[in-house]
Short mmCIF file of C-alpha atoms in Angstrom, two decimals:
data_model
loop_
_atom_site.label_atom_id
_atom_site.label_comp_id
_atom_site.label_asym_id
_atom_site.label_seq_id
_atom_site.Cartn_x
_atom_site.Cartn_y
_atom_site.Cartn_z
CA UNK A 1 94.36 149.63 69.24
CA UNK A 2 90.89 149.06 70.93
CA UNK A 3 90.46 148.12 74.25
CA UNK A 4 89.99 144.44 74.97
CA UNK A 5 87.67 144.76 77.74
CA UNK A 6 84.81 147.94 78.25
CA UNK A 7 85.76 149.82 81.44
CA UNK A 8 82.34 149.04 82.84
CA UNK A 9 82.12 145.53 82.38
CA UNK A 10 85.89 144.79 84.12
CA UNK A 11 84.37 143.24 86.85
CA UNK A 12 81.46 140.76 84.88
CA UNK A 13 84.10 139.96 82.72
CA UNK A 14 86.52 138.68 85.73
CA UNK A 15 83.66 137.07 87.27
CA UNK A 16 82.67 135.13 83.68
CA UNK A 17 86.25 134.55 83.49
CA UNK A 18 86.62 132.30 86.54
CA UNK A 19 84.40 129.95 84.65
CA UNK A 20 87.22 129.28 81.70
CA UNK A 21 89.18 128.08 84.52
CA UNK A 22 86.81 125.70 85.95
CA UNK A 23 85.94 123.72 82.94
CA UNK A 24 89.43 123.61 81.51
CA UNK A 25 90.25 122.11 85.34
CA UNK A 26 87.14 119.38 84.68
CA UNK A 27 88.03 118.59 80.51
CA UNK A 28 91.99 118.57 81.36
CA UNK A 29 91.16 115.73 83.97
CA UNK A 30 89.50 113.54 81.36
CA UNK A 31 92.93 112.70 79.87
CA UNK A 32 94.21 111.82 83.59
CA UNK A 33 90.83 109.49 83.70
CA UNK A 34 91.81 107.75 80.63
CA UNK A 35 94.73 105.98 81.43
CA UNK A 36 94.02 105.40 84.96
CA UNK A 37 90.64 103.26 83.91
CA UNK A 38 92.75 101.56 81.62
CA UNK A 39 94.33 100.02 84.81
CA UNK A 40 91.82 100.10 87.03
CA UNK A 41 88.93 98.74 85.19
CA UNK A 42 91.05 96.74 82.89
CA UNK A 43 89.80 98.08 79.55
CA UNK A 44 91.51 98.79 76.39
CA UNK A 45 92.47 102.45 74.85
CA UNK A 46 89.29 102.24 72.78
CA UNK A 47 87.21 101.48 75.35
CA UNK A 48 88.31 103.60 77.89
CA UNK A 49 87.72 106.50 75.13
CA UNK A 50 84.16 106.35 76.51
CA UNK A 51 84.91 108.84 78.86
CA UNK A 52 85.58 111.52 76.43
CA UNK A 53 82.79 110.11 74.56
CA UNK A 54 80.06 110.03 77.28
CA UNK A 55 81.28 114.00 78.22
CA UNK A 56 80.97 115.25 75.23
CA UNK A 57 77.96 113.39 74.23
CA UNK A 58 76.66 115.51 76.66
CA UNK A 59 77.77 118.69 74.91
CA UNK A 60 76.05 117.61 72.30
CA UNK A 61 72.98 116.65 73.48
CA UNK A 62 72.45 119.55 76.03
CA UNK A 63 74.05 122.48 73.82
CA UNK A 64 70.30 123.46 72.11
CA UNK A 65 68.48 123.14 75.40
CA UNK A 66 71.55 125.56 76.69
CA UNK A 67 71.06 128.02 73.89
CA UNK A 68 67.16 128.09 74.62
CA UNK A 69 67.82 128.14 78.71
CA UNK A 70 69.82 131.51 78.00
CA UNK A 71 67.29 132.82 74.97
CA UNK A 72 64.43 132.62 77.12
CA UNK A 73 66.12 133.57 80.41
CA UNK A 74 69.66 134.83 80.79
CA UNK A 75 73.37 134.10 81.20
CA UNK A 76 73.70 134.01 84.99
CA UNK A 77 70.47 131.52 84.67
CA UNK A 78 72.36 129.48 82.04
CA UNK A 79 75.68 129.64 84.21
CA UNK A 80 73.87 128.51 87.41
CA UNK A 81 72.18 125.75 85.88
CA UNK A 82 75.47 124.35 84.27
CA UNK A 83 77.46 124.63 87.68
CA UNK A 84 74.33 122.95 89.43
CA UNK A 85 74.59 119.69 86.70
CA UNK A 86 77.88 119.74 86.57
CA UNK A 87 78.63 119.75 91.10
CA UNK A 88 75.78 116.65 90.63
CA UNK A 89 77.40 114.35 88.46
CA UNK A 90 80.83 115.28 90.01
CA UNK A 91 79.56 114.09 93.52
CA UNK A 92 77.80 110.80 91.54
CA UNK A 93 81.61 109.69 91.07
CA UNK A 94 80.75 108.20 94.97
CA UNK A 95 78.65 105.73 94.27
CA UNK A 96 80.14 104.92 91.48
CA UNK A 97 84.01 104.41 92.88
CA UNK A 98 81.47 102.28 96.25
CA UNK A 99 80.12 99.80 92.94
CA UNK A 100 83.47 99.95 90.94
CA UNK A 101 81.10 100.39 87.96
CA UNK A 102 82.33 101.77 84.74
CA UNK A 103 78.53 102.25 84.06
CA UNK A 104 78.23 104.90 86.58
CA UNK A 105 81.29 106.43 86.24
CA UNK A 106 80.24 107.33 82.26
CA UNK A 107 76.75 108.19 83.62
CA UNK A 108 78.88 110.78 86.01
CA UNK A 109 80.70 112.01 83.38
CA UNK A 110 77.33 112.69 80.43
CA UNK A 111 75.92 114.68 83.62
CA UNK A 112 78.85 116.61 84.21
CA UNK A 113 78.99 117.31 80.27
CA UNK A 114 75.44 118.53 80.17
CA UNK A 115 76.26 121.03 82.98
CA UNK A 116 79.56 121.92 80.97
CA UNK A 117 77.73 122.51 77.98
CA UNK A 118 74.89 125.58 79.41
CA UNK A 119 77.94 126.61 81.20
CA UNK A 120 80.21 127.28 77.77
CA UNK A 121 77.12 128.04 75.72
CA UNK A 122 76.77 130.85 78.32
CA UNK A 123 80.15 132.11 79.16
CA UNK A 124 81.72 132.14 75.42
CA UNK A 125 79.34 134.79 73.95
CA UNK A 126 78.93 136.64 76.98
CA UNK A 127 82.75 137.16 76.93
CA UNK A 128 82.43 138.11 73.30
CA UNK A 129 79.64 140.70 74.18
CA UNK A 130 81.63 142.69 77.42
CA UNK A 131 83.63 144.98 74.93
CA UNK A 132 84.29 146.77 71.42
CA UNK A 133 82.98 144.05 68.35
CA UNK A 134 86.59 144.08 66.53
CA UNK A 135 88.50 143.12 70.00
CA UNK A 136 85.90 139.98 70.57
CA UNK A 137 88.48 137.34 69.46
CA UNK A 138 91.48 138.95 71.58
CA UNK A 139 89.19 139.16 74.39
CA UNK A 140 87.68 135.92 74.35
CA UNK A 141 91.25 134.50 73.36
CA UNK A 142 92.30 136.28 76.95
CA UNK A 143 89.25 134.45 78.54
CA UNK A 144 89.95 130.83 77.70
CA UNK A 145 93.78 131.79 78.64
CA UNK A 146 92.61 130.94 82.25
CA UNK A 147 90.74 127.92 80.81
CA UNK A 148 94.35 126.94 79.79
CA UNK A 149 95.41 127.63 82.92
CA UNK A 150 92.67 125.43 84.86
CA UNK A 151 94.02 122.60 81.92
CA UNK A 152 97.40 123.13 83.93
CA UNK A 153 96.67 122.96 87.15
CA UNK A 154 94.43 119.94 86.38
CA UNK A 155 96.31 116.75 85.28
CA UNK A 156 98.81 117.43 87.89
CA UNK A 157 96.92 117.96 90.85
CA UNK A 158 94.59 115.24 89.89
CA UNK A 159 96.97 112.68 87.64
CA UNK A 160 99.74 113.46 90.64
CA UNK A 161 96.83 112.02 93.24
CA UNK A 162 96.11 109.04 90.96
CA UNK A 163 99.83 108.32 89.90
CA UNK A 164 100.94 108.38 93.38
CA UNK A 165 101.94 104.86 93.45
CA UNK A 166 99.28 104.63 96.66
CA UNK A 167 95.82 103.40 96.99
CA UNK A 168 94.06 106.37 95.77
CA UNK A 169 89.98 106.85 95.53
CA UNK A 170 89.35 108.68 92.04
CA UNK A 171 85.73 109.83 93.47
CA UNK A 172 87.95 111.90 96.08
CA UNK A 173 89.21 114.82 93.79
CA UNK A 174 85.23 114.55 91.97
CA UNK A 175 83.88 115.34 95.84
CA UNK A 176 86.00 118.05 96.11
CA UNK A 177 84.89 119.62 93.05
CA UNK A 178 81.44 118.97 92.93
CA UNK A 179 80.95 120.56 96.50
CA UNK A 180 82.99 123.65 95.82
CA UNK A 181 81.35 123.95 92.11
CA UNK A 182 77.90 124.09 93.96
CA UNK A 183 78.70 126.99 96.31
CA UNK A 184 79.87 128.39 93.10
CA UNK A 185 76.90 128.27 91.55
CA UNK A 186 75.32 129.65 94.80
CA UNK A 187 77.68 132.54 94.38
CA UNK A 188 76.65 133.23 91.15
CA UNK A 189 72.49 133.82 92.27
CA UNK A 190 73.74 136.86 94.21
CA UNK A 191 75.94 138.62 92.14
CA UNK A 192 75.56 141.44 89.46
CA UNK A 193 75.93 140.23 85.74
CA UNK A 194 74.54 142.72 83.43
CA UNK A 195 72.18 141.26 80.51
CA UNK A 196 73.45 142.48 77.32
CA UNK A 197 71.33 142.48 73.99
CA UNK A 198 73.24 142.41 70.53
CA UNK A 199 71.78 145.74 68.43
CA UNK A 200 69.57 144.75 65.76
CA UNK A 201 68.12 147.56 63.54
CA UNK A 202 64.38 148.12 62.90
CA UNK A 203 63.78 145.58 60.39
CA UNK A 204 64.98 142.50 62.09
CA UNK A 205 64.30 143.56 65.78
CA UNK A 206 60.57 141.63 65.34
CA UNK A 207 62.55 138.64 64.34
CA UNK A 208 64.32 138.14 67.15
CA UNK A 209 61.05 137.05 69.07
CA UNK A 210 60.24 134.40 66.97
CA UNK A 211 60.36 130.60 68.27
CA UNK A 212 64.08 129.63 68.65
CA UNK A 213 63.05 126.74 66.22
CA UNK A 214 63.32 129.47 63.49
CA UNK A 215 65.94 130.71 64.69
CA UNK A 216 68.07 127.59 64.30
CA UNK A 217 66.71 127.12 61.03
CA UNK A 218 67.99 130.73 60.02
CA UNK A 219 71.94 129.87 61.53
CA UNK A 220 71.41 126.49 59.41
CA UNK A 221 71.13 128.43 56.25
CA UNK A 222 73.88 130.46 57.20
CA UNK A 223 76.97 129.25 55.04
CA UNK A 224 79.26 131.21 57.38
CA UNK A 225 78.06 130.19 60.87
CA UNK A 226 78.31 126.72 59.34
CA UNK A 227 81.59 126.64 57.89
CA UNK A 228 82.42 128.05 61.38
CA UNK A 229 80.99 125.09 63.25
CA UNK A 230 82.45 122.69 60.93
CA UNK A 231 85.67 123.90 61.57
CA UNK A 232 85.41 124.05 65.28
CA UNK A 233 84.27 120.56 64.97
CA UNK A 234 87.64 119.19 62.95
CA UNK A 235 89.41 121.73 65.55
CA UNK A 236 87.83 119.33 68.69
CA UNK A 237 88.96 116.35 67.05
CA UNK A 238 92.35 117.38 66.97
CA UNK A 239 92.58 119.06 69.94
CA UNK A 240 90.45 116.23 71.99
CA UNK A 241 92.39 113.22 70.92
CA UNK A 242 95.95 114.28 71.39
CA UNK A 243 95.15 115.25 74.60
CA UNK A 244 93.24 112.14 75.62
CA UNK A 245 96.29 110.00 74.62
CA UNK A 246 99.05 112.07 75.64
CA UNK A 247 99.94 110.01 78.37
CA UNK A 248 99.63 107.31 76.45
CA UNK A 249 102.01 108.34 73.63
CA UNK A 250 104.41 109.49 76.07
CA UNK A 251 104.83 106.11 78.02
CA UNK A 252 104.10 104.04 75.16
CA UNK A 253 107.94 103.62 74.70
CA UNK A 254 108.89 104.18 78.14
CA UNK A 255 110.24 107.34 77.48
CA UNK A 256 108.52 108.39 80.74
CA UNK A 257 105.79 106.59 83.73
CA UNK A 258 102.68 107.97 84.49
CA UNK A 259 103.60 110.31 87.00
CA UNK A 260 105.87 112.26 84.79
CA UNK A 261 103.38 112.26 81.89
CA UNK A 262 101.08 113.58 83.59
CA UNK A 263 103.05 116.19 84.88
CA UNK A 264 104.48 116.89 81.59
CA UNK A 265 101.05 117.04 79.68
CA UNK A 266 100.15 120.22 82.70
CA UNK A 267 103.27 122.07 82.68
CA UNK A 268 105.00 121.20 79.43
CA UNK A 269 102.05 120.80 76.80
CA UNK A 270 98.92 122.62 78.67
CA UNK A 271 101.48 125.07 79.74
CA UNK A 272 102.75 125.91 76.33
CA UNK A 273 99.11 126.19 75.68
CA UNK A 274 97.93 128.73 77.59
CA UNK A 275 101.19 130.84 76.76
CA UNK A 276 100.00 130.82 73.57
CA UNK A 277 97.40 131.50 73.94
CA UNK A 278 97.86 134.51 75.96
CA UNK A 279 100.33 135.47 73.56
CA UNK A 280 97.65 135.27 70.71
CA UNK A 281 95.64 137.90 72.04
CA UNK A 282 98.12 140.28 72.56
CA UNK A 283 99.56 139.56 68.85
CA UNK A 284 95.46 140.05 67.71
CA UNK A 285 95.72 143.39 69.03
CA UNK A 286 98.43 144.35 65.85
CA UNK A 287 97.59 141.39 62.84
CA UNK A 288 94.47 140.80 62.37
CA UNK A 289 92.84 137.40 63.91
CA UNK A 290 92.11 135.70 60.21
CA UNK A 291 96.03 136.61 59.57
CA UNK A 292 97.29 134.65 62.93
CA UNK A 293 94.68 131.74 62.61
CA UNK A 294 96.21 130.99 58.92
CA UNK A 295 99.79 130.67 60.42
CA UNK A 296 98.75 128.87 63.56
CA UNK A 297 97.02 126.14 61.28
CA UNK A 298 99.26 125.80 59.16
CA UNK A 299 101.82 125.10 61.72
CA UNK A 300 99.65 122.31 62.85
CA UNK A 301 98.95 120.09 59.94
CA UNK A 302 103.13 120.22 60.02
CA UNK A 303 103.20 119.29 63.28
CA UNK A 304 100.94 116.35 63.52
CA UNK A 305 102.64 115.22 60.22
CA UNK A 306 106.05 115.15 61.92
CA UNK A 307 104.32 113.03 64.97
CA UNK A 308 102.84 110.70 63.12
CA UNK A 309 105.74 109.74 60.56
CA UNK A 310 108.86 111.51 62.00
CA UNK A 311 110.68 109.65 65.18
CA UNK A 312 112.69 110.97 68.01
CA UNK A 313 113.39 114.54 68.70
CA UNK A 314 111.61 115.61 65.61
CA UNK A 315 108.04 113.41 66.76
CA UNK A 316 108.39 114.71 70.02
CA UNK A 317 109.30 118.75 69.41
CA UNK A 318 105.99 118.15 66.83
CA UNK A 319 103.68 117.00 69.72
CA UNK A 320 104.50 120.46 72.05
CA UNK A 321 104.45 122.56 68.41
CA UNK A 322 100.71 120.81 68.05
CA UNK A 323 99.98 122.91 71.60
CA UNK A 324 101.49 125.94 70.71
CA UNK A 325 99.98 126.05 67.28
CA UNK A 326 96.09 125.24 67.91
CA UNK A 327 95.90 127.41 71.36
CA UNK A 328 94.69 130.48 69.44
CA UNK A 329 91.76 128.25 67.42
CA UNK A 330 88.85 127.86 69.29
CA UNK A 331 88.35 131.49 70.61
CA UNK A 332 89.10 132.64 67.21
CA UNK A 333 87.01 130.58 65.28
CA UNK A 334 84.18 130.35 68.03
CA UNK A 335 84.40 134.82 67.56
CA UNK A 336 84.55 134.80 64.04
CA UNK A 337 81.83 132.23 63.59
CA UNK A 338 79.02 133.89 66.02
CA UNK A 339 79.49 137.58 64.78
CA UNK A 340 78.01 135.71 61.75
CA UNK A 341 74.95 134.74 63.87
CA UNK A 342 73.72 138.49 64.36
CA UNK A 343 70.69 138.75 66.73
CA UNK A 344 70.67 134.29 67.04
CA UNK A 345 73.79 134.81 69.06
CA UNK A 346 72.46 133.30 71.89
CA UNK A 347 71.33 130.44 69.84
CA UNK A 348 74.42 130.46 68.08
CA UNK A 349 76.13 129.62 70.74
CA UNK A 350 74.44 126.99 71.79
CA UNK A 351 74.99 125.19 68.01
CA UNK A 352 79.07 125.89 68.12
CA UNK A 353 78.61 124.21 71.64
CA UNK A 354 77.57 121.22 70.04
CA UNK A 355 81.64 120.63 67.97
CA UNK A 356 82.87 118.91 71.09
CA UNK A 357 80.94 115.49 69.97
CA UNK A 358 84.05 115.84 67.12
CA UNK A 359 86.37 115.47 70.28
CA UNK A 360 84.43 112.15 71.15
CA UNK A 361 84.39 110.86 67.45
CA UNK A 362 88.16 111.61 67.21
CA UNK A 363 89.61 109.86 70.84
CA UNK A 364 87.56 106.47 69.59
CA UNK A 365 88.77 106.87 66.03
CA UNK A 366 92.48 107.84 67.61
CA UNK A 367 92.00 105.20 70.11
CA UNK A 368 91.09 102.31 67.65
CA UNK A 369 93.81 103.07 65.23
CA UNK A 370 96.36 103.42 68.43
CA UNK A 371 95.24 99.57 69.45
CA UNK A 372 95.24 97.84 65.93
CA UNK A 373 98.52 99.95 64.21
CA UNK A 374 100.66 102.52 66.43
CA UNK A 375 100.38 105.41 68.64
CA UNK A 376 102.59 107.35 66.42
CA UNK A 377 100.46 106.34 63.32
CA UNK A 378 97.27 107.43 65.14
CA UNK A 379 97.53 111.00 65.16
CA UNK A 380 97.17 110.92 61.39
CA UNK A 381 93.63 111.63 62.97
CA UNK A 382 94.28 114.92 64.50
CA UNK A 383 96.53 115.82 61.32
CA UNK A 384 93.17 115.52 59.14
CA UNK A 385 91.58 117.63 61.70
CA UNK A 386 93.86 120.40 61.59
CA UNK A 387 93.89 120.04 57.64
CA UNK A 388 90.37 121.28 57.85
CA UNK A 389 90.99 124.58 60.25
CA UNK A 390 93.71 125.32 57.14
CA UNK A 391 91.29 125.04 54.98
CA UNK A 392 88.92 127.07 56.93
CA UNK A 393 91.26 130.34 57.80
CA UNK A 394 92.42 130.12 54.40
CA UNK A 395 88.54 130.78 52.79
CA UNK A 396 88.15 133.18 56.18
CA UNK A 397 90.98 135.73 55.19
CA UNK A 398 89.65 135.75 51.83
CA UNK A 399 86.32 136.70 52.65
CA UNK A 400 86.01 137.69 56.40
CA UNK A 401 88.31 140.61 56.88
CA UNK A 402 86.22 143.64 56.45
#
């Protein structure tokens, strides 16, 4: 059994880490956003989708920049200049709660995704990096365990603030995190993070210096990278939607107010999420990661079938089971996908960092079929999305295991 972590990289790898945490805390919060702009502002389930949309529009749009940010420089430079975008548009939530403007609040929000995106396009393949090559998806499944854990602590500190049943100012909690995010980032100038350079043999070493434009165009062409990213993409709208309209499902019959979702959605569903997780990388330690992710999916696309045309006990057990089966997918397909990108890791990154936008297209898809049908009926959409990882980890253990 190899060792998850490399004795002399314990201490990066804590430090890198702390990171999972913070943007689980920030995406987790999202879903606590959604419903209370609904009220606030007034604005229907589709609309209010925005805010997942403008965030990960953001992703999008700022993952190549990332990926050439990190190329050209280095992690802790990528990680410092996501923590400094992402404490800026948290503090912007002031002005915008002083003008009440929805505007400002999505401007907030594409800011704070830009900063998320150098930040993940950074930390994932650094993670990957700080240990033996065949323990990368256990360890980077351990790493985004705390990212489930900052998805935890999120919706109920935050949704318990806004649910309080008092006048509460939403741009409070952003303050708060924006100022303590920036002395993050200051932490992160002064410590040690060791650079570390994939191996490439003779013959491609003078390839890695050529213009990252190239190197793009070589991960493009790489039918494994991009069956990767296509799958992480159909994992994000899955994953994205349910959890932007959790609260929504689970009040939509009164089965519980907004309070109690939102404490439900940290300890019930985010928590069975990052035990899963957890659990995932110890069980990738004995069965191989292609072997688990094959299961896992599978156990979704049931799942999300059972939510969208089962009722009662069976729709609800089927929403938690959706949790427990896609914790394992990201890490694994995110480590599977950029061993494939050899010496354009860095790069690499930065292109898998782009598959959140499939979170965005999937909350206003979700979101529009939740307004003119049913809740229940609208999470057909994460079903298709999980369909796709099935497909994926099925074609993976046929031809990845080595």
């Amino acid at each position: 059994m190899e060792r998850l972590v490399s004795k002399q990289y314990t201490i990066p790898f804590i430090l890198v880490t702390s990171l999972f945490f913070i943007w689980g805390f920030a995406r987790s919060i999202l879903d606590v956003l959604n419903k209370h702009f609904q009220e606030l502002l007034s604005i229907s389930i589709g609309e209010s989708a925005l805010i997942q949309g403008m965030t990960y529009l953001g992703y999008f749009l700022m993952a190549i920049p990332a990926g050439i940010i990190i190329t050209r420089g280095s992690y802790r430079k990528g990680i410092v200049i996501g923590l400094t975008l992402f404490g800026l548009g948290a503090l912007m939530f002031i002005p915008g709660e002083h003008m009440m403007s929805f505007s400002v609040f999505l401007i907030a929000l594409f800011l704070i995704g830009c900063g998320l995106a150098v930040i993940e396009t950074s930390a994932n393949p650094y993670a990957t990096e700080l240990g033996p090559a065949g323990s990368a998806a256990g360890r980077l499944n351990l790493a985004q365990a705390f990212n489930g854990l900052g998805c935890i602590v999120g919706p109920v500190l935050v949704g318990g603030f806004l649910f309080s049943g008092e006048e509460a100012h939403v741009s409070l909690p952003y303050a708060l995190m924006g100022g303590g995010v920036l002395i993050f980032a200051l932490i992160f100038t002064r410590i040690n993070l060791p650079e570390i350079t994939p191996e490439v043999n003779s013959s491609t070493k003078s390839k890695t210096s050529i213009s990252p434009g190239r190197s793009i165009v070589r991960l493009l062409r790489n039918p494994k990278f991009m069956l990767g990213f296509a799958a992480l993409f159909f994992y994000e709208i899955a994953e994205i939607s349910i959890n932007s309209l959790f609260i929504n499902y689970t009040t939509a019959d009164s089965w519980l107010d907004k309070a109690e979702a939102s404490s439900l959605l940290s300890f019930g569903a985010l928590g069975i999420f990052m035990v899963a997780r957890v659990a995932g990388s110890l069980i990738m330690g004995k069965i191989h990661p292609v072997t688990v992710l094959v299961v896992c999916a599978a156990m979704a696309v049931v799942s999300a079938i059972a939510v969208t045309f089962g009722s009662g006990i069976v729709a609800k057990s089927g929403l938690f089971c959706c949790y427990a089966a896609e914790a394992i997918m990201f890490p694994t397909i995110f480590a599977l996908s950029i061993k494939e990108a050899g010496e354009d890791v860095k790069l690499g990154s930065s292109l898998l960092m782009m598959s959140p936008i499939g979170g965005a297209v999937g909350t206003v898809i979700m979101g529009s079929v939740a307004d003119h049908l049913s809740m229940s009926l609208s999470f057909i959409v994460p079903a298709i999305g999980y369909c796709f990882v099935l497909l994926y980890s099925i074609h993976a253990s046929l031809n990845y295991k080595k």
